[in-house]
């Protein structure tokens, strides 16, 4: 059975997925905040369903009654089952009406997920301890022995913004799982939360490091450029006779943009658009991006580094919907 696991974007959300990763092999992971993103992620999962039997597992996200009814209807003719494990009391009404909606406000979603699957598939001492650590901080048990460790883990995940989950969802999940697996090494008899706090920088570097050591910023840039280079056709756009690439909320645009263009000298420009509607344009001497920025969004700057504001841009949670807006903008402006 294929499992599609949708969960929240915090420690408890990724923690619940870390549990399913232990017990199941054929799982694809999705993460969402509340609101419209849940619907978009659910629709994304629906688009991937085929005739194979599947389960859509939702954890650490409470749904509205309208969403429950909508999701039930959408899988009615699919070979898929819906199951939700959550602890937010605001889901009480839904839990009372829908058999697939399990709610227990006394435990974190990670602990609920561990308790549920361990009863069926066998207990694991390390994983139980992991669920207890997450539980201590997520439901704020200040007197619990694992509370301080949980706080460090909470910050570890909250500050792990190094891989953009919209563009690189699978790699982002791998990164989160790696961080959690390394954190577990400090869940020892000393309950060494101070040691974990001291080693976070090194743990992150170890994930991104390949052949040689470097600063964390440079290692992340090299990792992201490698991902972009390997999948460049997916991110490719064009402007007049020039060939470029479009990213979303990539961060550190100057470094990553320049590094990508150096590594891929058959590309002429690099654009990054953000959730705040800003656009950053980068080039490496092949096209004047100040003229491009002015033409497309009334922006400007320098020949190799410019910016502007795409006022009509509507933020999204899936790369293709973001790319289509920029492609449409370029098509419209170049045909005027």
Short mmCIF file of C-alpha atoms in Angstrom, two decimals:
data_model
loop_
_atom_site.label_atom_id
_atom_site.label_comp_id
_atom_site.label_asym_id
_atom_site.label_seq_id
_atom_site.Cartn_x
_atom_site.Cartn_y
_atom_site.Cartn_z
CA UNK A 1 0.00 0.00 0.00
CA UNK A 2 1.29 3.43 -0.94
CA UNK A 3 1.07 6.02 1.86
CA UNK A 4 0.80 9.75 1.27
CA UNK A 5 1.58 11.46 4.56
CA UNK A 6 0.54 15.10 4.96
CA UNK A 7 1.66 16.79 8.16
CA UNK A 8 2.38 20.15 9.76
CA UNK A 9 5.63 22.08 9.27
CA UNK A 10 6.87 22.12 12.88
CA UNK A 11 8.68 19.63 15.09
CA UNK A 12 5.51 17.68 15.87
CA UNK A 13 4.52 17.57 12.21
CA UNK A 14 7.88 16.29 11.00
CA UNK A 15 8.14 14.11 14.10
CA UNK A 16 4.96 12.24 13.15
CA UNK A 17 6.43 11.66 9.68
CA UNK A 18 9.68 10.44 11.23
CA UNK A 19 7.59 7.75 12.95
CA UNK A 20 5.98 6.55 9.71
CA UNK A 21 9.38 6.57 8.02
CA UNK A 22 10.49 3.98 10.57
CA UNK A 23 7.50 1.68 10.08
CA UNK A 24 6.82 1.99 6.34
CA UNK A 25 8.93 2.06 3.20
CA UNK A 26 6.56 3.27 0.47
CA UNK A 27 5.71 6.72 1.82
CA UNK A 28 5.66 10.11 0.13
CA UNK A 29 5.75 13.14 2.42
CA UNK A 30 3.98 16.49 2.16
CA UNK A 31 3.94 19.35 4.66
CA UNK A 32 1.54 22.21 5.11
CA UNK A 33 0.63 25.12 7.29
CA UNK A 34 -3.02 25.87 7.90
CA UNK A 35 -5.53 27.45 5.53
CA UNK A 36 -5.50 27.15 1.75
CA UNK A 37 -2.22 25.25 1.72
CA UNK A 38 -3.89 22.15 3.21
CA UNK A 39 -6.36 22.07 0.31
CA UNK A 40 -3.63 22.56 -2.28
CA UNK A 41 -1.48 19.81 -0.79
CA UNK A 42 -4.45 17.44 -0.63
CA UNK A 43 -5.24 18.14 -4.28
CA UNK A 44 -1.60 17.53 -5.12
CA UNK A 45 -1.84 14.11 -3.45
CA UNK A 46 -5.05 13.36 -5.36
CA UNK A 47 -3.29 14.06 -8.65
CA UNK A 48 -0.75 11.34 -7.81
CA UNK A 49 -3.25 8.59 -7.00
CA UNK A 50 -3.60 5.75 -9.47
CA UNK A 51 -5.23 2.31 -9.30
CA UNK A 52 -2.83 1.19 -6.57
CA UNK A 53 -4.32 0.93 -3.09
CA UNK A 54 -3.32 3.97 -1.05
CA UNK A 55 -3.77 5.64 2.32
CA UNK A 56 -3.79 9.38 2.81
CA UNK A 57 -2.53 9.94 6.35
CA UNK A 58 -2.90 13.41 7.87
CA UNK A 59 -1.17 14.27 11.16
CA UNK A 60 -0.85 17.36 13.35
CA UNK A 61 -3.37 19.29 11.21
CA UNK A 62 -6.96 19.84 12.25
CA UNK A 63 -9.48 20.18 9.44
CA UNK A 64 -12.68 22.16 9.20
CA UNK A 65 -15.95 20.32 8.67
CA UNK A 66 -16.07 21.67 5.13
CA UNK A 67 -12.63 20.23 4.41
CA UNK A 68 -13.62 16.86 5.86
CA UNK A 69 -16.70 16.69 3.64
CA UNK A 70 -14.73 17.86 0.61
CA UNK A 71 -11.89 15.38 1.14
CA UNK A 72 -14.32 12.49 1.66
CA UNK A 73 -16.10 13.34 -1.57
CA UNK A 74 -12.87 13.64 -3.54
CA UNK A 75 -11.62 10.15 -2.62
CA UNK A 76 -15.03 8.53 -3.04
CA UNK A 77 -14.13 7.02 -6.41
CA UNK A 78 -10.45 6.47 -5.57
CA UNK A 79 -8.79 3.30 -4.30
CA UNK A 80 -7.68 5.23 -1.24
CA UNK A 81 -8.52 5.53 2.43
CA UNK A 82 -8.34 8.66 4.55
CA UNK A 83 -6.99 8.64 8.11
CA UNK A 84 -6.18 11.53 10.44
CA UNK A 85 -4.29 11.57 13.75
CA UNK A 86 -4.35 14.86 15.60
CA UNK A 87 -4.39 16.50 19.02
CA UNK A 88 -5.85 19.97 18.43
CA UNK A 89 -9.04 20.41 20.43
CA UNK A 90 -10.52 22.59 17.68
CA UNK A 91 -11.05 19.40 15.70
CA UNK A 92 -13.45 17.91 18.27
CA UNK A 93 -16.57 18.46 16.16
CA UNK A 94 -15.01 16.73 13.15
CA UNK A 95 -13.71 13.88 15.29
CA UNK A 96 -17.23 13.22 16.53
CA UNK A 97 -18.67 13.08 13.00
CA UNK A 98 -16.03 11.32 10.90
CA UNK A 99 -14.86 7.80 11.67
CA UNK A 100 -11.44 8.37 10.07
CA UNK A 101 -10.73 11.43 12.25
CA UNK A 102 -8.91 10.44 15.47
CA UNK A 103 -8.36 13.11 18.11
CA UNK A 104 -6.61 12.98 21.48
CA UNK A 105 -5.70 16.36 22.95
CA UNK A 106 -3.65 14.80 25.77
CA UNK A 107 -0.78 13.74 23.49
CA UNK A 108 1.24 15.30 20.70
CA UNK A 109 0.65 14.08 17.14
CA UNK A 110 4.07 12.41 17.17
CA UNK A 111 3.22 10.42 20.28
CA UNK A 112 -0.23 9.54 18.95
CA UNK A 113 1.36 8.31 15.71
CA UNK A 114 3.97 6.26 17.56
CA UNK A 115 1.45 4.73 19.99
CA UNK A 116 -0.91 3.85 17.14
CA UNK A 117 1.58 2.15 14.82
CA UNK A 118 3.75 0.58 17.54
CA UNK A 119 0.74 -1.36 18.82
CA UNK A 120 0.28 -2.89 15.38
CA UNK A 121 3.85 -3.16 14.13
CA UNK A 122 5.95 -3.48 17.27
CA UNK A 123 7.53 -1.16 19.81
CA UNK A 124 10.91 0.51 19.41
CA UNK A 125 12.63 1.92 22.50
CA UNK A 126 14.52 4.69 20.68
CA UNK A 127 11.45 5.78 18.77
CA UNK A 128 9.36 5.79 21.93
CA UNK A 129 11.92 8.06 23.58
CA UNK A 130 11.84 10.30 20.51
CA UNK A 131 8.04 10.58 20.75
CA UNK A 132 8.31 11.38 24.48
CA UNK A 133 10.80 14.20 23.78
CA UNK A 134 8.55 15.75 21.15
CA UNK A 135 5.51 15.27 23.36
CA UNK A 136 7.16 17.06 26.30
CA UNK A 137 7.65 20.30 24.38
CA UNK A 138 4.67 20.17 22.04
CA UNK A 139 2.09 20.04 24.81
CA UNK A 140 4.41 22.10 27.03
CA UNK A 141 5.13 19.79 29.96
CA UNK A 142 7.55 22.14 31.71
CA UNK A 143 8.29 19.72 34.55
CA UNK A 144 9.00 16.81 32.22
CA UNK A 145 12.59 15.52 32.18
CA UNK A 146 12.69 15.83 28.37
CA UNK A 147 11.27 19.35 28.14
CA UNK A 148 14.61 21.12 27.60
CA UNK A 149 15.67 18.57 24.99
CA UNK A 150 12.36 19.11 23.27
CA UNK A 151 12.94 22.87 23.21
CA UNK A 152 16.28 22.41 21.45
CA UNK A 153 14.67 20.08 18.90
CA UNK A 154 11.86 22.58 18.41
CA UNK A 155 14.37 25.27 17.48
CA UNK A 156 16.35 22.82 15.35
CA UNK A 157 13.38 22.24 13.04
CA UNK A 158 12.00 25.79 13.22
CA UNK A 159 15.33 27.20 12.04
CA UNK A 160 15.96 24.61 9.32
CA UNK A 161 14.91 26.83 6.40
CA UNK A 162 17.92 25.95 4.27
CA UNK A 163 16.06 23.88 1.65
CA UNK A 164 12.98 25.40 0.05
CA UNK A 165 10.11 22.95 0.57
CA UNK A 166 8.06 24.28 -2.38
CA UNK A 167 10.84 23.68 -4.88
CA UNK A 168 12.52 20.70 -3.23
CA UNK A 169 9.89 18.96 -1.13
CA UNK A 170 11.53 15.53 -1.08
CA UNK A 171 14.97 16.92 -0.21
CA UNK A 172 13.49 19.13 2.50
CA UNK A 173 11.90 16.07 4.12
CA UNK A 174 15.20 14.18 3.91
CA UNK A 175 16.93 17.11 5.61
CA UNK A 176 14.40 17.25 8.46
CA UNK A 177 14.64 13.50 9.01
CA UNK A 178 18.44 13.70 9.03
CA UNK A 179 18.39 16.46 11.65
CA UNK A 180 16.01 14.46 13.84
CA UNK A 181 18.07 11.28 13.48
CA UNK A 182 21.24 13.13 14.50
CA UNK A 183 19.46 14.80 17.41
CA UNK A 184 18.52 11.37 18.74
CA UNK A 185 22.21 10.66 19.40
CA UNK A 186 22.00 13.15 22.29
CA UNK A 187 18.96 11.45 23.85
CA UNK A 188 21.32 9.61 26.22
CA UNK A 189 21.55 9.01 29.93
CA UNK A 190 22.88 12.56 30.34
CA UNK A 191 19.86 13.94 28.46
CA UNK A 192 22.49 16.08 26.72
CA UNK A 193 20.38 18.92 25.35
CA UNK A 194 23.24 21.38 25.84
CA UNK A 195 25.49 19.14 23.73
CA UNK A 196 22.87 19.02 20.99
CA UNK A 197 22.52 22.79 21.08
CA UNK A 198 26.30 23.16 20.67
CA UNK A 199 26.47 20.73 17.73
CA UNK A 200 23.57 21.99 15.57
CA UNK A 201 25.85 23.94 13.22
CA UNK A 202 28.09 20.92 12.69
CA UNK A 203 25.10 18.60 12.16
CA UNK A 204 23.78 20.89 9.43
CA UNK A 205 27.18 21.08 7.75
CA UNK A 206 27.49 17.30 7.74
CA UNK A 207 24.26 17.01 5.73
CA UNK A 208 25.43 19.39 3.01
CA UNK A 209 29.12 18.44 2.97
CA UNK A 210 30.43 16.40 0.03
CA UNK A 211 34.11 16.31 -0.88
CA UNK A 212 35.51 19.12 1.24
CA UNK A 213 34.60 21.34 4.14
CA UNK A 214 33.49 24.94 3.71
CA UNK A 215 31.28 27.50 5.43
CA UNK A 216 27.68 26.41 5.96
CA UNK A 217 26.51 29.14 3.58
CA UNK A 218 28.80 27.92 0.79
CA UNK A 219 27.87 24.29 1.38
CA UNK A 220 24.15 25.11 1.16
CA UNK A 221 24.70 27.15 -2.00
CA UNK A 222 26.61 24.28 -3.64
CA UNK A 223 23.87 21.83 -2.65
CA UNK A 224 21.07 24.01 -4.03
CA UNK A 225 22.97 24.78 -7.24
CA UNK A 226 23.51 21.06 -7.75
CA UNK A 227 19.76 20.41 -7.33
CA UNK A 228 18.90 23.22 -9.75
CA UNK A 229 21.46 21.97 -12.28
CA UNK A 230 20.19 18.40 -12.17
CA UNK A 231 16.57 19.52 -12.62
CA UNK A 232 17.14 22.66 -14.68
CA UNK A 233 14.62 21.78 -17.38
CA UNK A 234 11.87 21.88 -14.77
CA UNK A 235 12.87 25.40 -13.72
CA UNK A 236 13.78 26.78 -17.15
CA UNK A 237 12.11 29.91 -18.57
CA UNK A 238 12.93 32.16 -21.52
CA UNK A 239 12.91 35.89 -22.19
CA UNK A 240 13.18 36.91 -25.85
CA UNK A 241 16.22 35.01 -27.17
CA UNK A 242 17.65 34.50 -23.68
CA UNK A 243 17.48 31.35 -21.58
CA UNK A 244 17.08 31.46 -17.83
CA UNK A 245 15.90 29.75 -14.69
CA UNK A 246 13.19 30.65 -12.17
CA UNK A 247 13.35 29.91 -8.46
CA UNK A 248 10.97 30.69 -5.60
CA UNK A 249 12.06 32.00 -2.19
CA UNK A 250 15.47 30.47 -2.81
CA UNK A 251 17.33 32.79 -0.40
CA UNK A 252 20.87 34.12 -0.80
CA UNK A 253 19.99 34.96 -4.42
CA UNK A 254 23.24 36.74 -5.30
CA UNK A 255 25.45 33.79 -4.33
CA UNK A 256 23.18 31.00 -5.61
CA UNK A 257 22.27 32.89 -8.79
CA UNK A 258 25.88 33.61 -9.67
CA UNK A 259 27.05 30.10 -8.77
CA UNK A 260 24.33 28.55 -10.94
CA UNK A 261 25.18 30.73 -13.95
CA UNK A 262 28.88 29.93 -13.60
CA UNK A 263 28.14 26.19 -13.37
CA UNK A 264 25.64 26.35 -16.25
CA UNK A 265 27.16 28.73 -18.79
CA UNK A 266 24.49 27.89 -21.39
CA UNK A 267 22.00 29.88 -19.27
CA UNK A 268 21.81 33.66 -19.49
CA UNK A 269 19.84 34.82 -16.44
CA UNK A 270 18.49 33.79 -13.05
CA UNK A 271 15.25 35.06 -11.48
CA UNK A 272 13.99 34.46 -7.96
CA UNK A 273 10.46 35.46 -6.97
CA UNK A 274 9.36 35.62 -3.34
CA UNK A 275 6.11 35.31 -1.43
CA UNK A 276 6.34 39.10 -0.91
CA UNK A 277 6.03 39.61 -4.72
CA UNK A 278 9.63 40.79 -5.08
CA UNK A 279 11.70 39.60 -8.02
CA UNK A 280 15.49 39.39 -8.04
CA UNK A 281 17.26 39.26 -11.41
CA UNK A 282 20.83 38.03 -11.83
CA UNK A 283 23.06 37.65 -14.90
CA UNK A 284 26.69 36.97 -15.71
CA UNK A 285 27.36 39.38 -18.55
CA UNK A 286 25.13 37.84 -21.21
CA UNK A 287 22.00 39.97 -20.77
CA UNK A 288 21.24 43.32 -19.11
CA UNK A 289 18.83 42.30 -16.36
CA UNK A 290 18.22 45.94 -15.38
CA UNK A 291 16.51 46.37 -18.76
CA UNK A 292 14.67 43.07 -18.26
CA UNK A 293 13.47 44.07 -14.80
CA UNK A 294 12.29 47.44 -16.10
CA UNK A 295 10.45 45.84 -19.01
CA UNK A 296 8.72 43.15 -16.96
CA UNK A 297 7.85 44.83 -13.64
CA UNK A 298 9.05 48.43 -13.84
CA UNK A 299 12.12 47.57 -11.79
CA UNK A 300 15.77 48.22 -12.36
CA UNK A 301 19.26 48.17 -10.91
CA UNK A 302 22.50 47.00 -12.43
CA UNK A 303 23.28 45.05 -15.60
CA UNK A 304 24.01 41.86 -13.63
CA UNK A 305 21.87 42.43 -10.53
CA UNK A 306 18.42 44.03 -10.48
CA UNK A 307 15.06 43.79 -8.83
CA UNK A 308 11.41 44.70 -9.03
CA UNK A 309 7.91 44.07 -7.67
CA UNK A 310 5.40 41.81 -9.43
CA UNK A 311 2.24 43.37 -7.99
CA UNK A 312 -0.19 40.92 -9.63
CA UNK A 313 1.64 37.84 -8.33
CA UNK A 314 -0.48 35.46 -6.25
CA UNK A 315 1.54 33.40 -3.82
CA UNK A 316 1.15 29.64 -4.00
CA UNK A 317 2.34 26.39 -2.50
CA UNK A 318 3.24 24.50 -5.68
CA UNK A 319 6.09 25.49 -7.95
CA UNK A 320 4.22 25.00 -11.25
CA UNK A 321 1.49 27.47 -10.29
CA UNK A 322 4.18 30.01 -9.40
CA UNK A 323 6.15 29.44 -12.60
CA UNK A 324 3.04 29.75 -14.78
CA UNK A 325 2.43 33.30 -13.53
CA UNK A 326 5.95 34.43 -14.42
CA UNK A 327 5.80 32.74 -17.82
CA UNK A 328 2.46 34.46 -18.48
CA UNK A 329 3.96 37.81 -17.45
CA UNK A 330 6.91 37.37 -19.82
CA UNK A 331 4.65 36.27 -22.70
CA UNK A 332 2.39 39.26 -22.19
CA UNK A 333 5.21 41.82 -21.96
CA UNK A 334 7.19 40.47 -24.91
CA UNK A 335 4.10 40.53 -27.15
CA UNK A 336 3.13 44.13 -26.35
#
